[in-house]
Every structure is written in structure tokens, then in C-alpha cells.
Short mmCIF file of C-alpha atoms in Angstrom, two decimals:
data_model
loop_
_atom_site.label_atom_id
_atom_site.label_comp_id
_atom_site.label_asym_id
_atom_site.label_seq_id
_atom_site.Cartn_x
_atom_site.Cartn_y
_atom_site.Cartn_z
CA UNK A 19 0.00 0.00 0.00
CA UNK A 20 1.49 3.35 -1.05
CA UNK A 21 2.32 5.64 1.85
CA UNK A 22 1.11 9.25 1.57
CA UNK A 23 3.79 11.70 2.53
CA UNK A 24 1.61 13.16 5.25
CA UNK A 25 1.18 9.91 7.18
CA UNK A 26 2.68 9.40 10.58
CA UNK A 27 5.83 7.33 10.61
CA UNK A 28 3.99 4.37 12.13
CA UNK A 29 2.13 2.61 9.35
CA UNK A 30 0.51 0.38 11.89
CA UNK A 31 -2.26 -1.78 10.56
CA UNK A 32 -5.41 -2.65 12.39
CA UNK A 33 -7.96 -5.33 11.74
CA UNK A 34 -11.65 -4.54 11.85
CA UNK A 35 -14.07 -7.43 12.11
CA UNK A 36 -17.52 -6.86 10.66
CA UNK A 37 -20.69 -8.39 12.11
CA UNK A 38 -20.66 -11.19 9.52
CA UNK A 39 -17.05 -12.08 10.29
CA UNK A 40 -15.44 -10.34 7.31
CA UNK A 41 -12.03 -8.94 8.23
CA UNK A 42 -10.56 -5.66 7.01
CA UNK A 43 -6.98 -4.58 7.44
CA UNK A 44 -6.74 -0.81 7.58
CA UNK A 45 -4.07 1.70 8.38
CA UNK A 46 -4.24 3.34 11.76
CA UNK A 47 -4.93 6.80 10.39
CA UNK A 48 -7.90 5.51 8.39
CA UNK A 49 -9.31 3.69 11.41
CA UNK A 50 -8.94 6.81 13.51
CA UNK A 51 -11.48 8.63 11.34
CA UNK A 52 -14.01 6.37 13.00
CA UNK A 53 -14.27 8.02 16.39
CA UNK A 54 -15.76 4.91 17.94
CA UNK A 55 -12.72 2.91 16.88
CA UNK A 56 -10.45 5.70 18.07
CA UNK A 57 -12.02 5.47 21.52
CA UNK A 58 -11.53 1.71 21.48
CA UNK A 59 -7.84 2.12 20.64
CA UNK A 60 -7.42 4.76 23.31
CA UNK A 61 -8.80 2.37 25.88
CA UNK A 62 -6.82 -0.71 24.92
CA UNK A 63 -3.59 0.27 23.19
CA UNK A 64 -2.37 -3.14 22.13
CA UNK A 65 -5.53 -4.28 20.43
CA UNK A 66 -5.12 -5.60 16.92
CA UNK A 67 -8.56 -6.80 15.99
CA UNK A 68 -11.52 -4.59 16.74
CA UNK A 69 -15.02 -6.04 16.51
CA UNK A 70 -17.64 -3.92 14.73
CA UNK A 71 -20.78 -5.79 15.73
CA UNK A 72 -23.37 -3.58 14.09
CA UNK A 73 -22.01 -3.31 10.58
CA UNK A 74 -22.00 -5.88 7.80
CA UNK A 75 -18.82 -6.48 5.84
CA UNK A 76 -20.45 -5.10 2.72
CA UNK A 77 -21.11 -1.74 4.37
CA UNK A 78 -17.86 -1.58 6.29
CA UNK A 79 -16.04 -1.90 2.98
CA UNK A 80 -17.96 1.08 1.60
CA UNK A 81 -17.26 3.12 4.73
CA UNK A 82 -13.53 2.42 4.57
CA UNK A 83 -13.44 3.37 0.91
CA UNK A 84 -15.28 6.60 1.68
CA UNK A 85 -12.74 7.58 4.31
CA UNK A 86 -9.88 6.95 1.90
CA UNK A 87 -11.36 8.83 -1.01
CA UNK A 88 -13.47 11.59 0.45
CA UNK A 89 -13.27 14.97 -1.22
CA UNK A 90 -15.79 17.39 -2.70
CA UNK A 91 -16.03 15.55 -5.99
CA UNK A 92 -16.20 12.08 -4.51
CA UNK A 93 -18.85 13.05 -2.00
CA UNK A 94 -21.05 14.55 -4.70
CA UNK A 95 -21.07 11.27 -6.64
CA UNK A 96 -20.95 8.90 -3.70
CA UNK A 97 -24.62 8.58 -2.88
CA UNK A 98 -25.71 7.86 -6.45
CA UNK A 99 -24.47 4.30 -6.33
CA UNK A 100 -26.60 3.11 -3.42
CA UNK A 101 -30.25 2.27 -3.10
CA UNK A 102 -32.33 3.63 -0.23
CA UNK A 103 -31.91 0.48 1.83
CA UNK A 104 -28.12 0.66 1.67
CA UNK A 105 -28.15 4.37 2.39
CA UNK A 106 -30.06 3.74 5.60
CA UNK A 107 -27.73 0.94 6.67
CA UNK A 108 -24.73 3.07 5.83
CA UNK A 109 -26.15 5.89 7.92
CA UNK A 110 -26.56 3.54 10.85
CA UNK A 111 -22.96 2.44 10.35
CA UNK A 112 -21.70 6.02 10.11
CA UNK A 113 -23.61 6.93 13.22
CA UNK A 114 -22.34 3.93 15.19
CA UNK A 115 -18.76 4.44 14.04
CA UNK A 116 -19.10 8.20 14.58
CA UNK A 117 -17.82 9.49 11.24
CA UNK A 118 -19.23 12.99 10.91
CA UNK A 119 -18.33 13.65 7.26
CA UNK A 120 -19.95 10.44 6.07
CA UNK A 121 -22.98 11.03 8.27
CA UNK A 122 -23.48 14.48 6.77
CA UNK A 123 -23.15 13.12 3.24
CA UNK A 124 -25.69 10.36 3.91
CA UNK A 125 -28.22 12.59 5.68
CA UNK A 126 -28.14 14.92 2.71
CA UNK A 127 -28.57 11.99 0.30
CA UNK A 128 -31.50 10.51 2.18
CA UNK A 129 -33.17 13.92 2.39
CA UNK A 130 -32.80 14.30 -1.35
CA UNK A 131 -34.57 10.99 -1.89
CA UNK A 132 -37.58 11.83 0.24
CA UNK A 133 -37.92 15.38 -1.03
CA UNK A 134 -41.31 16.03 -2.60
CA UNK A 135 -42.57 12.61 -1.63
CA UNK A 136 -45.85 11.91 0.12
CA UNK A 137 -45.91 10.81 3.77
CA UNK A 138 -47.16 7.40 2.60
CA UNK A 139 -44.06 6.98 0.49
CA UNK A 140 -41.77 8.06 3.31
CA UNK A 141 -43.46 5.65 5.72
CA UNK A 142 -43.06 2.83 3.23
CA UNK A 143 -39.43 3.55 2.49
CA UNK A 144 -38.46 3.81 6.14
CA UNK A 145 -41.01 1.25 7.30
CA UNK A 146 -42.42 3.65 9.86
CA UNK A 147 -45.52 2.49 11.63
CA UNK A 148 -48.22 5.11 11.77
CA UNK A 149 -49.37 5.23 15.38
CA UNK A 150 -51.51 8.32 14.98
CA UNK A 151 -55.22 7.79 15.32
CA UNK A 152 -57.22 8.77 12.22
CA UNK A 153 -58.52 11.83 14.07
CA UNK A 154 -55.02 12.90 15.08
CA UNK A 155 -53.78 12.47 11.56
CA UNK A 156 -56.68 14.39 10.07
CA UNK A 157 -56.01 17.23 12.48
CA UNK A 158 -52.33 17.34 11.55
CA UNK A 159 -53.05 17.22 7.86
CA UNK A 160 -55.36 20.17 8.21
CA UNK A 161 -52.85 22.16 10.22
CA UNK A 162 -50.07 21.67 7.74
CA UNK A 163 -52.13 21.45 4.61
CA UNK A 164 -49.79 23.50 2.43
CA UNK A 165 -47.09 20.89 3.07
CA UNK A 166 -49.13 18.23 1.33
CA UNK A 167 -49.94 20.15 -1.78
CA UNK A 168 -47.82 19.41 -4.80
CA UNK A 169 -46.03 16.32 -3.58
CA UNK A 170 -45.31 13.37 -5.87
CA UNK A 171 -48.10 10.85 -5.75
CA UNK A 172 -45.86 7.92 -5.03
CA UNK B 18 -40.43 3.33 -10.22
CA UNK B 19 -37.28 1.80 -11.55
CA UNK B 20 -35.08 1.95 -8.46
CA UNK B 21 -34.40 -1.40 -6.88
CA UNK B 22 -35.99 -1.05 -3.52
CA UNK B 23 -36.01 -3.97 -1.16
CA UNK B 24 -38.87 -3.58 1.25
CA UNK B 25 -37.31 -2.99 4.65
CA UNK B 26 -38.61 -5.20 7.37
CA UNK B 27 -37.78 -2.95 10.26
CA UNK B 28 -37.90 0.72 10.95
CA UNK B 29 -34.18 1.34 11.19
CA UNK B 30 -34.30 5.07 10.80
CA UNK B 31 -36.28 5.46 14.00
CA UNK B 32 -33.49 3.73 15.93
CA UNK B 33 -31.25 6.66 15.16
CA UNK B 34 -30.97 9.46 17.71
CA UNK B 35 -33.23 12.50 17.32
CA UNK B 36 -30.24 14.60 16.34
CA UNK B 37 -29.56 12.44 13.29
CA UNK B 38 -33.17 12.48 12.12
CA UNK B 39 -33.18 16.24 12.59
CA UNK B 40 -30.02 16.36 10.55
CA UNK B 41 -31.81 14.61 7.67
CA UNK B 42 -34.73 17.01 7.98
CA UNK B 43 -32.40 20.00 7.94
CA UNK B 44 -31.76 19.39 4.25
CA UNK B 45 -35.44 19.63 3.35
CA UNK B 46 -37.44 22.77 2.68
CA UNK B 47 -39.11 23.60 6.00
CA UNK B 48 -42.66 22.93 4.81
CA UNK B 49 -41.67 19.39 3.84
CA UNK B 50 -39.90 18.90 7.11
CA UNK B 51 -43.15 20.01 8.79
CA UNK B 52 -45.04 17.35 6.86
CA UNK B 53 -43.01 14.61 8.56
CA UNK B 54 -44.89 15.42 11.74
CA UNK B 55 -47.68 13.12 10.58
CA UNK B 56 -45.46 10.11 9.99
CA UNK B 57 -45.71 8.85 13.53
CA UNK B 58 -45.78 10.05 17.11
CA UNK B 59 -42.00 9.76 17.33
CA UNK B 60 -41.52 11.93 14.28
CA UNK B 61 -44.18 14.45 15.26
CA UNK B 62 -42.00 16.91 17.22
CA UNK B 63 -38.69 16.33 15.46
CA UNK B 64 -39.06 18.92 12.69
CA UNK B 65 -39.36 21.65 15.29
CA UNK B 66 -35.92 20.89 16.66
CA UNK B 67 -34.22 21.33 13.32
CA UNK B 68 -31.73 24.17 13.51
CA UNK B 69 -31.98 25.19 9.88
CA UNK B 70 -34.92 26.98 8.32
CA UNK B 71 -35.44 26.96 4.60
CA UNK B 72 -38.31 29.01 3.18
CA UNK B 73 -39.10 29.35 -0.51
CA UNK B 74 -42.13 31.41 -1.49
CA UNK B 75 -42.27 29.63 -4.83
CA UNK B 76 -43.54 26.49 -3.09
CA UNK B 77 -46.63 28.36 -1.89
CA UNK B 78 -49.69 29.63 -3.69
CA UNK B 79 -49.07 33.28 -2.82
CA UNK B 80 -47.24 35.52 -0.38
CA UNK B 81 -50.13 35.51 2.10
CA UNK B 82 -49.98 31.73 2.53
CA UNK B 83 -46.21 31.89 2.66
CA UNK B 84 -46.04 34.52 5.36
CA UNK B 85 -48.63 32.66 7.39
CA UNK B 86 -46.43 29.58 7.28
CA UNK B 87 -43.25 31.43 8.23
CA UNK B 88 -44.90 33.18 11.18
CA UNK B 89 -46.42 29.87 12.34
CA UNK B 90 -43.08 28.12 12.29
CA UNK B 91 -41.35 30.91 14.15
CA UNK B 92 -44.06 30.80 16.82
CA UNK B 93 -44.20 27.02 17.14
CA UNK B 94 -40.50 26.69 17.49
CA UNK B 95 -39.03 26.91 20.96
CA UNK B 96 -37.84 30.48 21.41
CA UNK B 97 -34.62 29.39 23.10
CA UNK B 98 -33.67 27.07 20.28
CA UNK B 99 -31.04 28.75 18.13
CA UNK B 100 -31.40 29.18 14.39
CA UNK B 101 -28.12 28.10 12.87
CA UNK B 102 -29.03 28.55 9.26
CA UNK B 103 -31.78 30.61 7.62
CA UNK B 104 -32.55 30.59 3.95
CA UNK B 105 -35.26 32.81 2.56
CA UNK B 106 -36.25 33.05 -1.07
CA UNK B 107 -39.20 35.31 -1.83
CA UNK B 108 -40.49 38.35 -3.60
CA UNK B 109 -42.14 37.00 -6.69
CA UNK B 110 -45.82 37.30 -5.81
CA UNK B 111 -47.70 40.49 -6.41
CA UNK B 112 -48.81 40.61 -2.77
CA UNK B 113 -45.24 40.62 -1.52
CA UNK B 114 -44.80 42.75 1.58
CA UNK B 115 -41.27 43.81 2.55
CA UNK B 116 -42.32 44.64 6.13
CA UNK B 117 -42.94 40.98 6.82
CA UNK B 118 -39.54 40.06 5.46
CA UNK B 119 -37.97 42.70 7.67
CA UNK B 120 -39.68 41.12 10.67
CA UNK B 121 -38.50 37.65 9.72
CA UNK B 122 -34.94 38.84 9.42
CA UNK B 123 -35.07 40.76 12.70
CA UNK B 124 -36.35 37.68 14.49
CA UNK B 125 -33.63 35.55 13.03
CA UNK B 126 -30.52 37.65 13.59
CA UNK B 127 -30.99 37.55 17.32
CA UNK B 128 -30.86 33.78 17.50
CA UNK B 129 -27.18 32.99 17.06
CA UNK B 130 -27.41 32.62 13.34
CA UNK B 131 -24.35 31.43 11.45
CA UNK B 132 -25.57 30.98 7.93
CA UNK B 133 -27.87 33.56 6.32
CA UNK B 134 -29.07 33.30 2.78
CA UNK B 135 -31.45 35.96 1.40
CA UNK B 136 -32.61 35.68 -2.17
CA UNK B 137 -35.12 38.29 -3.14
CA UNK B 138 -36.89 37.71 -6.38
CA UNK B 139 -38.30 41.21 -6.54
CA UNK B 140 -38.02 43.11 -9.76
CA UNK B 141 -35.63 46.00 -9.70
CA UNK B 142 -38.21 48.72 -9.21
CA UNK B 143 -39.23 47.68 -5.77
CA UNK B 144 -35.88 46.38 -4.69
CA UNK B 145 -35.65 45.23 -1.13
CA UNK B 146 -33.30 47.02 1.25
CA UNK B 147 -31.21 44.92 3.57
CA UNK B 148 -32.15 45.62 7.20
CA UNK B 149 -29.32 47.20 9.16
CA UNK B 150 -29.53 44.59 11.90
CA UNK B 151 -27.85 42.08 9.58
CA UNK B 152 -24.72 44.23 9.36
CA UNK B 153 -23.94 43.83 13.04
CA UNK B 154 -24.92 40.19 13.31
CA UNK B 155 -21.54 39.09 14.54
CA UNK B 156 -22.21 35.35 14.70
CA UNK B 157 -22.39 35.00 10.92
CA UNK B 158 -19.93 32.71 9.20
CA UNK B 159 -21.73 32.52 5.85
CA UNK B 160 -23.69 35.33 4.18
CA UNK B 161 -25.27 35.06 0.76
CA UNK B 162 -27.33 37.91 -0.66
CA UNK B 163 -29.09 38.19 -3.98
CA UNK B 164 -31.09 41.09 -5.46
CA UNK B 165 -30.90 43.56 -2.62
CA UNK B 166 -30.08 47.19 -2.15
CA UNK B 167 -27.67 48.18 0.54
CA UNK B 168 -28.68 51.27 2.43
CA UNK B 169 -25.94 53.58 3.61
CA UNK B 170 -24.32 52.33 6.81
CA UNK B 171 -21.50 53.35 9.10
CA UNK B 172 -20.15 50.03 10.20
CA UNK B 173 -20.19 46.39 9.32
CA UNK B 174 -19.06 43.89 11.89
CA UNK B 175 -18.54 40.32 10.76
CA UNK B 176 -15.63 39.02 12.84
CA UNK B 177 -16.40 35.38 12.00
CA UNK B 178 -17.53 35.67 8.40
CA UNK B 179 -15.69 33.27 6.13
CA UNK B 180 -17.98 33.10 3.11
CA UNK B 181 -19.60 36.06 1.35
CA UNK B 182 -21.56 35.77 -1.88
CA UNK B 183 -23.10 38.91 -3.37
CA UNK B 184 -25.21 38.71 -6.50
CA UNK B 185 -27.07 41.65 -8.05
CA UNK B 186 -26.51 43.99 -5.16
CA UNK B 187 -26.43 47.74 -5.40
CA UNK B 188 -24.47 50.01 -3.13
CA UNK B 189 -24.98 53.75 -3.35
CA UNK B 190 -21.27 54.56 -3.35
CA UNK B 191 -18.08 52.55 -3.79
CA UNK B 192 -17.04 53.46 -0.24
CA UNK B 193 -19.81 51.22 1.04
CA UNK B 194 -18.59 48.17 -0.79
CA UNK B 195 -15.13 48.86 0.53
CA UNK B 196 -16.49 49.37 4.05
CA UNK B 197 -18.43 46.15 3.77
CA UNK B 198 -15.36 44.11 2.89
CA UNK B 199 -13.38 45.90 5.53
CA UNK B 200 -15.76 44.50 8.11
CA UNK B 201 -14.86 40.93 7.14
CA UNK B 202 -11.34 40.41 8.47
CA UNK B 203 -11.29 36.60 8.21
CA UNK B 204 -13.02 36.27 4.87
CA UNK B 205 -11.90 33.24 2.86
CA UNK B 206 -14.46 32.77 0.11
CA UNK B 207 -15.69 35.79 -1.84
CA UNK B 208 -18.06 35.60 -4.76
CA UNK B 209 -19.32 38.73 -6.45
CA UNK B 210 -21.63 38.69 -9.41
CA UNK B 211 -22.96 42.04 -10.54
CA UNK B 212 -22.54 44.67 -7.96
CA UNK B 213 -23.69 48.13 -8.94
CA UNK B 214 -22.13 51.30 -7.67
CA UNK B 215 -22.88 54.91 -8.48
CA UNK B 216 -19.32 55.59 -9.50
CA UNK B 217 -16.38 53.35 -9.81
CA UNK B 218 -13.44 54.82 -8.01
CA UNK B 219 -12.90 52.34 -5.28
CA UNK B 220 -9.58 53.39 -3.90
CA UNK B 221 -7.21 51.37 -1.83
CA UNK B 222 -8.13 48.46 0.37
CA UNK B 223 -5.57 46.23 1.92
CA UNK B 224 -5.82 42.77 0.45
CA UNK B 225 -8.19 40.63 2.50
CA UNK B 226 -5.63 38.68 4.51
CA UNK B 227 -7.29 35.25 4.74
CA UNK B 228 -8.57 35.04 1.20
CA UNK B 229 -8.61 31.58 -0.25
CA UNK B 230 -11.10 31.63 -3.07
CA UNK B 231 -12.42 34.54 -5.11
CA UNK B 232 -14.94 34.48 -7.92
CA UNK B 233 -15.57 37.83 -9.55
CA UNK B 234 -18.04 38.48 -12.36
CA UNK B 235 -18.77 42.15 -12.82
CA UNK B 236 -19.87 43.98 -15.92
CA UNK B 237 -19.43 47.68 -16.27
CA UNK B 238 -16.55 48.44 -13.94
CA UNK B 239 -13.11 47.21 -13.06
CA UNK B 240 -13.07 45.34 -9.77
CA UNK B 241 -9.90 46.15 -7.87
CA UNK B 242 -8.25 42.75 -7.83
CA UNK B 243 -5.80 44.07 -5.26
CA UNK B 244 -8.56 43.40 -2.74
CA UNK B 245 -8.25 39.65 -3.34
CA UNK B 246 -4.51 39.53 -3.91
CA UNK B 247 -3.97 36.90 -1.21
CA UNK B 248 -6.27 34.33 -2.81
CA UNK B 249 -5.14 30.84 -3.76
CA UNK B 250 -7.97 30.30 -6.24
CA UNK B 251 -9.26 33.00 -8.55
CA UNK B 252 -11.95 32.98 -11.18
CA UNK B 253 -12.57 36.27 -12.94
CA UNK B 254 -14.93 37.11 -15.75
CA UNK B 255 -13.95 40.23 -17.65
CA UNK B 256 -16.19 42.05 -20.08
CA UNK B 257 -13.90 44.83 -21.16
CA UNK B 258 -10.20 45.66 -21.17
CA UNK B 259 -8.97 45.70 -17.60
CA UNK B 260 -7.49 49.12 -17.09
CA UNK B 261 -6.37 48.87 -13.48
CA UNK B 262 -3.07 47.64 -12.26
CA UNK B 263 -2.92 43.90 -11.73
CA UNK B 264 -1.53 43.15 -8.27
CA UNK B 265 0.97 40.46 -7.45
CA UNK B 266 -0.88 37.33 -6.37
CA UNK B 267 1.61 35.78 -3.98
CA UNK B 268 -0.43 32.69 -3.11
CA UNK B 269 -2.33 32.05 -6.31
CA UNK B 270 -2.12 28.48 -7.55
CA UNK B 271 -5.29 28.19 -9.64
CA UNK B 272 -6.57 30.89 -11.96
CA UNK B 273 -9.42 30.97 -14.42
CA UNK B 274 -10.02 33.98 -16.63
CA UNK B 275 -13.17 34.21 -18.68
CA UNK B 276 -13.20 36.78 -21.45
CA UNK B 277 -16.86 37.52 -21.83
CA UNK B 278 -18.62 40.07 -23.88
CA UNK B 279 -22.11 41.40 -24.06
CA UNK B 280 -24.05 42.45 -27.11
CA UNK B 281 -24.05 46.08 -25.97
CA UNK B 282 -20.32 46.15 -25.79
CA UNK B 283 -19.89 44.96 -29.34
CA UNK B 284 -18.85 48.33 -30.63
CA UNK B 285 -16.79 49.48 -27.67
CA UNK B 286 -15.21 46.16 -26.87
CA UNK B 287 -11.87 46.14 -28.53
CA UNK B 288 -9.33 44.52 -26.33
CA UNK B 289 -6.31 44.62 -28.50
CA UNK B 290 -3.46 43.36 -26.46
CA UNK B 291 -5.57 40.94 -24.45
CA UNK B 292 -3.06 38.13 -24.80
CA UNK B 293 -0.18 40.42 -23.97
CA UNK B 294 -2.09 41.49 -20.88
CA UNK B 295 -2.45 37.79 -20.04
CA UNK B 296 1.30 37.35 -20.01
CA UNK B 297 1.64 40.38 -17.75
CA UNK B 298 -0.80 38.76 -15.37
CA UNK B 299 1.34 35.61 -15.42
CA UNK B 300 4.32 37.71 -14.38
CA UNK B 301 2.38 38.54 -11.23
CA UNK B 302 1.50 34.96 -10.32
CA UNK B 303 4.77 33.38 -9.23
CA UNK B 304 3.15 30.23 -7.82
CA UNK B 305 0.57 29.54 -10.49
CA UNK B 306 0.10 25.83 -11.17
CA UNK B 307 -3.15 25.73 -13.03
CA UNK B 308 -4.33 28.22 -15.66
CA UNK B 309 -7.62 28.19 -17.55
CA UNK B 310 -8.63 30.75 -20.15
CA UNK B 311 -12.14 30.66 -21.49
CA UNK B 312 -13.27 32.86 -24.33
CA UNK B 313 -16.93 33.15 -23.72
CA UNK B 314 -18.10 34.86 -26.86
CA UNK B 315 -21.58 34.59 -28.20
CA UNK B 316 -20.64 33.10 -31.50
CA UNK B 317 -23.73 33.81 -33.56
CA UNK B 318 -23.52 34.18 -37.30
CA UNK B 319 -24.82 37.74 -37.24
CA UNK B 320 -22.13 39.21 -34.98
CA UNK B 321 -19.64 36.47 -34.89
CA UNK B 322 -16.24 35.57 -36.01
CA UNK B 323 -16.17 37.92 -38.97
CA UNK B 324 -16.08 40.98 -36.74
CA UNK B 325 -13.82 39.43 -34.18
CA UNK B 326 -11.16 38.42 -36.61
CA UNK B 327 -10.62 42.06 -37.28
CA UNK B 328 -10.64 43.18 -33.68
CA UNK B 329 -8.73 40.41 -32.09
CA UNK B 330 -5.89 39.77 -34.50
CA UNK B 331 -3.16 41.70 -32.85
CA UNK B 332 0.53 41.16 -33.27
CA UNK B 333 2.11 38.88 -30.77
CA UNK B 334 5.30 39.95 -29.04
CA UNK B 335 7.18 37.65 -26.68
CA UNK B 336 7.34 39.20 -23.22
CA UNK B 337 10.86 40.42 -22.27
CA UNK B 338 11.17 38.05 -19.31
CA UNK B 339 9.71 34.59 -19.01
CA UNK B 340 7.18 34.66 -16.16
CA UNK B 341 8.51 32.85 -13.11
CA UNK B 342 5.51 30.52 -12.87
CA UNK B 343 6.29 29.14 -16.29
CA UNK B 344 9.83 28.22 -15.38
CA UNK B 345 8.92 25.97 -12.51
CA UNK B 346 5.29 25.96 -11.39
CA UNK B 347 2.71 25.68 -14.13
CA UNK B 348 1.36 22.12 -14.38
CA UNK B 349 -1.76 22.50 -16.45
CA UNK B 350 -2.96 25.03 -18.96
CA UNK B 351 -6.42 24.87 -20.45
CA UNK B 352 -7.77 26.98 -23.32
CA UNK B 353 -11.53 26.74 -23.73
CA UNK B 354 -13.38 27.85 -26.88
CA UNK B 355 -10.15 27.98 -28.80
CA UNK B 356 -10.58 29.37 -32.29
CA UNK B 357 -7.05 29.12 -33.61
CA UNK B 358 -6.69 32.85 -34.17
CA UNK B 359 -3.15 34.10 -34.60
CA UNK B 360 -2.57 35.54 -31.15
CA UNK B 361 -4.32 32.67 -29.35
CA UNK B 362 -2.05 30.26 -31.16
CA UNK B 363 1.01 32.36 -30.35
CA UNK B 364 0.04 32.37 -26.70
CA UNK B 365 -0.38 28.58 -26.64
CA UNK B 366 2.93 28.21 -28.44
CA UNK B 367 4.64 30.49 -25.91
CA UNK B 368 3.31 28.46 -23.02
CA UNK B 369 4.31 25.16 -24.60
CA UNK B 370 7.80 26.44 -25.20
CA UNK B 371 8.45 28.03 -21.83
CA UNK B 372 6.48 26.04 -19.29
CA UNK B 373 9.17 23.70 -18.08
CA UNK B 374 6.99 21.82 -15.57
CA UNK B 375 3.89 21.52 -17.73
CA UNK B 376 2.06 18.18 -17.64
CA UNK B 377 -0.97 18.96 -19.72
CA UNK B 378 -1.94 21.55 -22.27
CA UNK B 379 -5.63 21.10 -22.87
CA UNK B 380 -7.37 22.74 -25.78
CA UNK B 381 -11.14 22.70 -26.22
CA UNK B 382 -11.95 24.02 -29.64
CA UNK B 383 -15.07 25.91 -30.57
CA UNK B 384 -14.85 24.54 -34.07
CA UNK B 385 -17.08 21.63 -35.03
CA UNK B 386 -15.58 20.69 -38.38
CA UNK B 387 -13.25 17.75 -37.82
CA UNK B 388 -10.81 18.69 -40.58
CA UNK B 389 -10.26 22.17 -39.25
CA UNK B 390 -9.89 20.78 -35.74
CA UNK B 391 -7.35 18.31 -36.99
CA UNK B 392 -5.36 21.11 -38.62
CA UNK B 393 -5.41 23.10 -35.38
CA UNK B 394 -4.18 20.07 -33.46
CA UNK B 395 -1.42 19.41 -35.95
CA UNK B 396 -0.24 23.00 -35.82
CA UNK B 397 -0.09 22.92 -32.03
CA UNK B 398 1.57 19.54 -31.78
CA UNK B 399 4.43 20.78 -33.94
CA UNK B 400 5.27 23.50 -31.44
CA UNK B 401 8.42 22.83 -29.44
CA UNK B 402 7.76 21.89 -25.84
CA UNK B 403 9.84 23.07 -22.93
CA UNK B 404 8.66 20.20 -20.75
CA UNK B 405 9.54 16.64 -21.57
CA UNK B 406 6.42 15.29 -19.88
CA UNK B 407 3.97 17.65 -21.51
CA UNK B 408 0.89 16.07 -23.04
CA UNK B 409 -1.25 17.93 -25.51
CA UNK B 410 -4.92 17.14 -25.16
CA UNK B 411 -7.36 18.37 -27.78
CA UNK B 412 -11.09 18.01 -28.06
#
């Protein structure tokens, strides 16, 4: 792996173990972008394999790639490759691992995908259970009626 | 719907903390964020804790409905909750009332606002005046204003302002523009597109010390580039011969110059010596690595090339000293809307010969005919190159 000139002299490698057992070897400075991992390292200095119980290998790979490549251009194109399901799982991963740049990028992407969509669509896509009573919902719809005009019938 | 969407079996989003859901909502126009209140009981209050407000009158039937919404939101929202970012776009409807907008802005500047974006769509005749309270809103880090008039003021205080974008703004006198910029000591990103002044003598202003990126597009008067002399990135669109002194840009690594012209200027626009001026500019950019020159002419058959051939064909003279940036710094040079006119070609040839560190010379031709393009390419590729690694790219 090519060393960037700005890296610290220690090119220590770390292993991250995803929830499905997939292992990833990453450089220390990449792993440190994940604040959760950083905290783990701070607590136990000699650790070599860090378990990431909430994130599948598939998504951890994407997260690691993001950290390596992030810049204005990359971020703008990043979200286009993933479907809504993956975006949500990636957001959960970014939140768990505490990576603010990735979290921002994903929040923006998810917002873009629900923009101009009806509440029914949003509920479906996020699988949100509607626990409002019909009366409560009717009342809310009336109060915010301008919000429901002109949305995509999806 | 063509997107592959697997039906989720669990509500994952709701497992995220409120702050993350609010973060998603912060990217939506506020009325859509409000609509999420009906999704479920959990979601009901979340939109009111979003720290960004985004109001666009164009999403409402008229100004009356719009103002009703804005007032409602401001009242529903917890008064102690700060407003980090406020974006307001309005002014199109015939029932537009500037007093309401004044009240919105007053309410907002007291709430610790960092990012303020005002885009007035009002036609010029009833142009909206920026309330004075904005000028002393010292928590601002980003300010973007479009289609406003600046009233006379004595002081501007933006100690934290890093980004300033002004588009279609009129100041009564040049001193006010200067005073405005003087109140932004840590400014990094400046974008100016069409600023109108009553007269154009701007006088001296020390270069903004923290400048990183400047984008200047002004018709009708010569912006004093000395004000942005510390920038690393500069994009400037020029509509007429620049008759002020070009400062030394000590930190400039990326420069884009767009030579534009407007139909009105057709008769008066005669910039003979434009390419010579370009080389003088290069003399003043010792660290320049990346140069782009775009000739943005409206190339219609009625005005077009016929007239320009006469105006633009000046005699090329090699500058007396090779600009320092060419000897060691310039990596890429890009000429957009290249027409193969004599002086353009001479300029490209001069760069190819003297730019010892050049990686890429990129030419984007205006011409569509493949034969003519091929001839242009051939002519350029025969030019001697001062850099052994220089690639000529032509499209």
C-alpha cells in the first residue's frame, strides 16, 4: 500500500471485524477517522482486531473506501451508487462508528430521496408504523395542509 | 419506479438518535420537514428541533400563505432554540410585503445565526433594502445575498464571516462596498456577481488577509483585484479591457479567466493586447500551477467571427522576461473555446515552449468541423515543448 507523505511514521495496521465475520486490514490513520474505533484504541492500546458488531462487511467496505477517497467531488457522486436500503444501513454504520463527514453526506442523500414525496411513500421507504389515530392524523393534515400540496403521488 | 428497492422489514431510521433524524430534515425545505410530523408520534415533534430553516415562497400559492407559514413556524418553534441557518427566497408574488420580510430577518438575527441566505426575487423597481440589523450580526460565518439594495451604513461587523456571496446587489457609493469588505477580516471565500455602484473609483483596500477563493463576475466596472490579492484560487470574468493595475498574487495556484462580452459592448469592446495582458498577469503569479482561459463569446452568425477576426488579430510579441511561474510551477494550462486565431495560437505556443513543468496543455476548440480541428491540433503539436512530460490534449 502506497504511503502518503503526510502519514505518521507508524504505518501500523489494524484489523476490523464486521458483524458477519469479514475482516478488514486498515491503516491506523484511516481507522482513527471512525471516532468509535479511536475510543476503542485509546482504551486498549495493544488491540489488533476490533469487533464492529453492528455493521456488515459489505457496508464496512464502503465506509472504509469513503474515508480513503473523500473529497468534494467524490462526496457529490458517492450517494448515487446506493439504493435507499443501503443508504439507511450506511447511515446507521456512520452513526455507530461516529464518522461525521460520512454522516453528513448520507443525511443529505437521504433527504434528497424523500424530497417532494408523500408521507405514505416516506413511511413505506423507512417502514415507519403510523401510530396516529385517524382523528389525530386528520387534524395534523389540516394544520399543515400546504405541506401536502404538490407532492409526488408515489 | 425503476429503483431497486427492497422492502425494509424494520424501521431502522427510527433507531437513530433525534439529532440524526433532525439532521436529515435539515436538508429539506421547511414545509416538507413540517409534513413529517404526521409520519408517527415519534416523528411528530422532530421537525421543530431542526436548527436550519429553509423558506421558498415559490412552493406556496401566494405571499399571504407563505407569510402565514413562516410566522407559524417561528411561533411554534421553541424560542430558546437557536437558528443556525436561515434561507429565505421570496419576492415574486404580487402581494409581496417587505415589512414581513424585515420582521422575519429581525427575528432571526438575534438567534445565534451562522448561515444567512437571502434571495429576493423582486423586480428592480421595488428592490428590497437589507435591514441594518444584519450588518452587526456578529455570529455570521456565511452570508449570501441576492437582489438587494444596501442602504448607507456606518459600520459592518462580521468578525467570523468566512464566506460572502453577493449577486445583483447595489451600493450607493463605492465606499460602502469597501467598508463592507473591511468589516470581514477573516473572509476566505468571496463571490461577487454584478454589484452596482454609483461611481467606480474604489480606492485602496488592503488585500483581504485570509482570502482563499475569489470568484468575480462584474460587468461595467473594473473590480480592484488588489482586494483579493492573497487568494489561492481565482476565477474572474472580464467584459472589457482591464485598465487597473494587476496586483501580485503571492499565493495564487489556480486561476481561471473568462473573457466575456455582451451584445451592448460589441462596438466598444476592442481589447487589443488581451493576450499580452495575459502574459503580464502571469508575471504577477509566481506560484501559479493551473491556468484556464475561457473565451466566452456569443458566436452567432450575425455578430460572430467575422467581426472578431478584425478586432482580435493583434501582433504577438514575446514578453521580455519569461514569467517565473512558467519556469517551474505551471502544471496544467487549459484553453476553452479555442478558435485558432493568430494571437491565441502564439500564446499557446509560448506556453508550450516556456512552461518547463507543464504536464498537460488542454485545448477545447469551438470549431465543429473535424478537418479544421485536426489542422489546429497538428499546428499545435508541432510546437516545441519546454517540458519533456507535456501532453497535448485536444477536443
